[in-house]
XYZ file of C-alpha atoms in Angstrom:
306
model
C -21.332 -9.143 -54.088
C -24.149 -6.610 -53.914
C -24.087 -4.011 -51.153
C -27.408 -3.192 -49.508
C -28.465 0.000 -47.763
C -30.096 -0.050 -44.334
C -30.568 2.058 -41.234
C -27.399 3.416 -39.629
C -25.950 1.066 -37.029
C -23.577 1.933 -34.178
C -20.584 -0.151 -33.101
C -18.303 0.873 -30.233
C -14.634 -0.128 -30.266
C -12.798 -0.120 -26.927
C -9.060 -0.152 -26.332
C -5.708 0.906 -27.659
C -5.041 3.761 -30.064
C -1.382 4.255 -30.892
C 1.310 4.797 -33.502
C 2.848 1.818 -35.280
C 6.478 2.597 -35.984
C 7.667 0.592 -38.990
C 11.215 0.522 -40.358
C 10.267 2.987 -43.098
C 7.114 4.714 -41.843
C 4.983 5.665 -38.851
C 1.262 4.920 -39.117
C -1.792 5.110 -36.848
C -2.685 1.766 -35.326
C -4.149 -0.308 -32.564
C -6.597 -3.086 -33.354
C -9.723 -1.278 -32.062
C -8.922 1.855 -34.076
C -8.240 -0.217 -37.183
C -11.640 -1.858 -36.783
C -13.291 1.534 -36.291
C -11.699 2.820 -39.509
C -13.010 -0.062 -41.609
C -16.460 0.024 -39.986
C -16.748 3.646 -41.053
C -15.903 2.651 -44.625
C -18.904 0.300 -44.545
C -21.275 3.045 -43.429
C -21.336 2.171 -39.737
C -21.445 4.819 -37.004
C -18.159 3.669 -35.475
C -17.257 5.033 -32.050
C -13.866 4.791 -30.336
C -13.358 4.701 -26.557
C -9.699 5.147 -25.646
C -7.119 7.591 -24.281
C -4.186 9.528 -25.722
C -1.485 11.601 -24.094
C -1.446 15.371 -23.966
C 1.346 15.455 -26.523
C 1.944 15.904 -30.236
C 1.423 12.199 -30.970
C -1.922 12.273 -29.166
C -3.029 15.364 -31.033
C -2.046 13.706 -34.298
C -4.109 10.607 -33.475
C -7.172 12.695 -32.662
C -6.712 14.580 -35.920
C -6.489 11.266 -37.762
C -9.745 10.055 -36.249
C -11.407 13.315 -37.231
C -10.083 12.926 -40.778
C -11.773 9.519 -40.845
C -15.014 11.085 -39.506
C -14.781 9.024 -36.330
C -15.908 11.020 -33.255
C -13.147 11.879 -30.770
C -15.210 12.966 -27.771
C -14.856 9.491 -26.238
C -11.055 9.516 -26.473
C -9.714 10.911 -23.217
C -6.624 13.149 -23.116
C -4.322 12.133 -20.277
C -1.966 14.750 -18.823
C 0.196 12.202 -17.010
C 0.818 9.434 -19.551
C 2.223 9.584 -23.070
C 0.449 8.458 -26.224
C 0.929 4.774 -27.019
C 3.335 3.519 -29.654
C 4.489 0.177 -31.027
C 7.635 -0.797 -32.895
C 6.802 -3.255 -35.699
C 9.447 -5.671 -36.979
C 8.951 -7.728 -40.155
C 9.803 -11.440 -40.058
C 9.455 -14.465 -42.320
C 6.299 -14.976 -44.406
C 5.371 -11.305 -43.941
C 4.458 -11.886 -40.291
C 5.057 -8.964 -37.946
C 6.320 -8.922 -34.378
C 5.682 -5.981 -32.088
C 7.345 -4.178 -29.191
C 4.363 -2.667 -27.394
C 5.518 0.065 -25.044
C 3.963 0.286 -21.598
C 2.886 3.058 -19.196
C 0.911 4.862 -21.887
C -2.413 6.666 -22.008
C -4.596 3.828 -23.314
C -3.627 1.815 -20.224
C -5.443 4.458 -18.174
C -8.960 4.654 -19.635
C -11.265 6.063 -16.962
C -14.945 5.060 -16.580
C -17.645 7.501 -17.679
C -21.417 7.562 -17.509
C -21.362 8.787 -21.116
C -19.549 5.565 -22.059
C -22.161 3.527 -20.221
C -24.957 5.102 -22.255
C -23.071 4.833 -25.550
C -22.304 1.130 -25.085
C -25.773 0.308 -23.787
C -27.365 1.767 -26.931
C -24.853 0.371 -29.436
C -25.570 -2.511 -31.790
C -22.223 -4.120 -30.908
C -19.292 -3.592 -28.532
C -15.803 -4.766 -29.570
C -12.906 -5.435 -27.206
C -9.680 -7.456 -26.986
C -7.089 -8.655 -24.502
C -4.291 -6.103 -24.867
C -6.209 -3.281 -23.197
C -6.585 -5.519 -20.139
C -2.852 -5.459 -19.331
C -3.411 -2.540 -16.916
C -5.921 -2.713 -14.089
C -7.459 0.704 -14.747
C -8.434 0.114 -18.380
C -9.374 -3.474 -17.555
C -11.788 -2.416 -14.816
C -13.376 0.162 -17.121
C -13.867 -2.565 -19.716
C -15.460 -4.898 -17.182
C -17.975 -2.195 -16.233
C -18.844 -1.569 -19.874
C -19.364 -5.275 -20.505
C -22.206 -5.120 -17.995
C -23.885 -2.520 -20.243
C -23.306 -4.079 -23.668
C -25.946 -6.221 -25.367
C -23.844 -7.786 -28.167
C -20.247 -8.337 -27.075
C -17.531 -9.109 -29.629
C -14.253 -10.475 -28.279
C -11.475 -10.064 -30.862
C -8.879 -11.899 -28.856
C -5.594 -10.639 -30.431
C -3.122 -12.292 -28.072
C 0.066 -10.254 -27.664
C 2.572 -12.004 -25.359
C 3.249 -11.323 -22.553
C 0.190 -9.110 -22.130
C -2.456 -11.673 -21.271
C -3.313 -14.285 -18.669
C -5.527 -17.337 -18.644
C -7.615 -15.836 -15.849
C -8.452 -12.667 -17.786
C -9.106 -14.519 -21.034
C -11.471 -16.916 -19.284
C -13.378 -13.973 -17.814
C -13.740 -12.362 -21.250
C -14.697 -15.655 -22.912
C -17.511 -15.940 -20.402
C -18.765 -12.489 -21.375
C -18.775 -12.563 -25.168
C -21.496 -13.336 -27.704
C -19.075 -13.543 -30.649
C -15.472 -14.714 -30.365
C -12.965 -14.091 -33.157
C -9.545 -15.728 -33.009
C -6.972 -17.239 -35.321
C -6.131 -20.921 -35.509
C -2.972 -20.700 -33.389
C -4.864 -18.805 -30.680
C -7.532 -21.512 -30.706
C -4.855 -24.179 -30.312
C -3.286 -22.334 -27.381
C -6.543 -21.793 -25.506
C -7.833 -25.323 -26.024
C -4.510 -26.691 -24.717
C -5.354 -25.248 -21.303
C -8.210 -27.725 -20.978
C -7.644 -30.794 -23.123
C -5.220 -32.497 -25.477
C -7.901 -34.741 -26.938
C -9.824 -32.452 -29.286
C -10.031 -34.107 -32.681
C -10.122 -31.077 -34.953
C -10.953 -27.398 -35.183
C -14.700 -27.959 -35.051
C -14.506 -30.013 -31.873
C -12.202 -27.431 -30.253
C -14.658 -24.663 -31.094
C -17.582 -26.718 -29.801
C -15.697 -27.280 -26.532
C -15.217 -23.531 -26.018
C -18.788 -22.727 -27.001
C -20.174 -25.175 -24.490
C -17.741 -24.333 -21.698
C -18.222 -20.568 -21.924
C -21.694 -20.377 -23.505
C -20.444 -18.551 -26.605
C -23.044 -18.257 -29.340
C -20.744 -17.533 -32.286
C -17.085 -18.200 -33.071
C -14.984 -17.215 -36.085
C -11.619 -18.884 -36.692
C -9.372 -17.104 -39.194
C -6.728 -19.155 -40.993
C -4.823 -16.812 -43.299
C -4.451 -18.303 -46.766
C -6.931 -21.048 -45.791
C -9.769 -18.599 -45.301
C -12.000 -18.497 -42.224
C -14.821 -20.504 -40.654
C -17.877 -19.288 -38.769
C -19.587 -21.486 -36.147
C -22.850 -20.797 -34.321
C -23.441 -24.123 -32.597
C -25.870 -25.352 -35.245
C -23.950 -24.752 -38.449
C -20.579 -23.756 -39.800
C -19.616 -21.840 -42.907
C -16.127 -21.640 -44.412
C -15.222 -18.753 -46.686
C -12.118 -19.401 -48.814
C -9.351 -16.824 -48.958
C -8.568 -14.711 -52.005
C -5.270 -15.594 -53.648
C -3.162 -12.415 -53.464
C 0.407 -11.211 -53.190
C 0.794 -10.245 -49.543
C 2.459 -6.919 -48.711
C 2.001 -7.246 -44.961
C -0.589 -8.760 -42.627
C -0.883 -5.780 -40.276
C -4.561 -5.080 -39.632
C -5.895 -7.795 -41.945
C -7.754 -9.468 -39.083
C -9.151 -6.135 -37.925
C -10.525 -5.365 -41.379
C -11.980 -8.894 -41.560
C -13.923 -8.341 -38.347
C -15.162 -4.913 -39.417
C -16.489 -6.179 -42.743
C -18.144 -9.206 -41.137
C -19.886 -7.205 -38.415
C -20.942 -4.376 -40.698
C -22.780 -6.854 -42.922
C -24.124 -9.059 -40.141
C -25.732 -6.256 -38.149
C -27.334 -5.005 -41.352
C -29.040 -8.411 -41.612
C -26.954 -9.850 -44.412
C -26.518 -13.626 -44.461
C -23.533 -15.272 -42.796
C -22.309 -16.331 -46.240
C -22.361 -12.743 -47.506
C -20.836 -11.384 -44.293
C -17.993 -13.897 -44.412
C -17.410 -13.273 -48.114
C -16.974 -9.548 -47.537
C -14.770 -10.250 -44.498
C -12.319 -12.511 -46.310
C -12.266 -10.187 -49.324
C -11.419 -7.117 -47.264
C -8.855 -9.022 -45.189
C -7.101 -10.088 -48.384
C -7.355 -6.592 -49.859
C -5.708 -5.065 -46.776
C -2.985 -7.747 -46.760
C -2.233 -6.920 -50.389
C -1.661 -3.273 -49.446
C 0.766 -1.650 -47.035
C -0.532 -0.776 -43.587
C -3.674 -1.555 -41.632
C -5.836 1.284 -42.962
C -5.253 1.808 -46.697
C -7.509 4.184 -48.598
C -10.275 2.406 -50.525
C -13.945 2.343 -51.437
C -16.343 -0.583 -51.041
C -16.636 -0.722 -54.837
C -12.877 -1.291 -55.021
C -13.096 -4.164 -52.540
C -15.948 -5.738 -54.494
C -14.008 -5.497 -57.758
C -10.966 -6.904 -55.989
C -12.997 -9.887 -54.737
C -14.383 -10.551 -58.200
C -10.970 -10.414 -59.832
C -9.053 -12.571 -57.348
C -9.519 -16.324 -57.250
C -10.797 -17.922 -54.066
C -8.532 -20.624 -52.658
C -10.205 -23.586 -50.968
C -8.896 -24.652 -47.567
């Protein structure tokens, strides 16, 4: 894989910033912040819209963003709600379950004209479902969706914090949908039990909600991109998995960073699956690395066909 230089692009990530509390460590987390971290690694001007509490955990998160050279002026400081945190519990096959605590600052993101301008001028705007669990942050998101030109819905279903009504609204807004295979199966089950395969399920959603692009991630079976005219499957790298926390977030960041810099879908997907595997082979969602390391990693690890 050969990296190419181009003009600086801006991607805005909207939603939760928090602390992931693992059995043996506490680490910064939240899918949008994970994506912002990896975008920055790929030379993107990554911007984070969120909210933290006026407490030591909030201060620590803002310091972490600054350490990553991600601007903090769009992260509100809430005097009335604490900084978000999640308890992560490891299960079988390295899969994690999460206790996502409520009544926290990122549930209370307030609208801002500065946000409107930032999102309107950005090359892409990324959002998910979890931030929609509270009406205030959800309404702010809906207003920003009216400003965005390229809307990326990274679905990240976290029971019980989603509803069919909200998901349908967001599906109708997005230009690019990213979801895993089990999420695809769940959503398609709301409408039909007769889809023949993954491709037909994706086509159904694209036609129903007028979605231009869909990516389905499948863990060790790689990932497939669909745009209505073609599909491209990128095999996974065969690695020893440490944990899967943040692997999907890094996948999305690598894909978008390459796509908006006019790389081919094949190249964008290759970087995405490589970085996802690299992150899964390390501990935590945001390990330290360079792009050269990821490229060497991809070259050294065998691709596994689906």
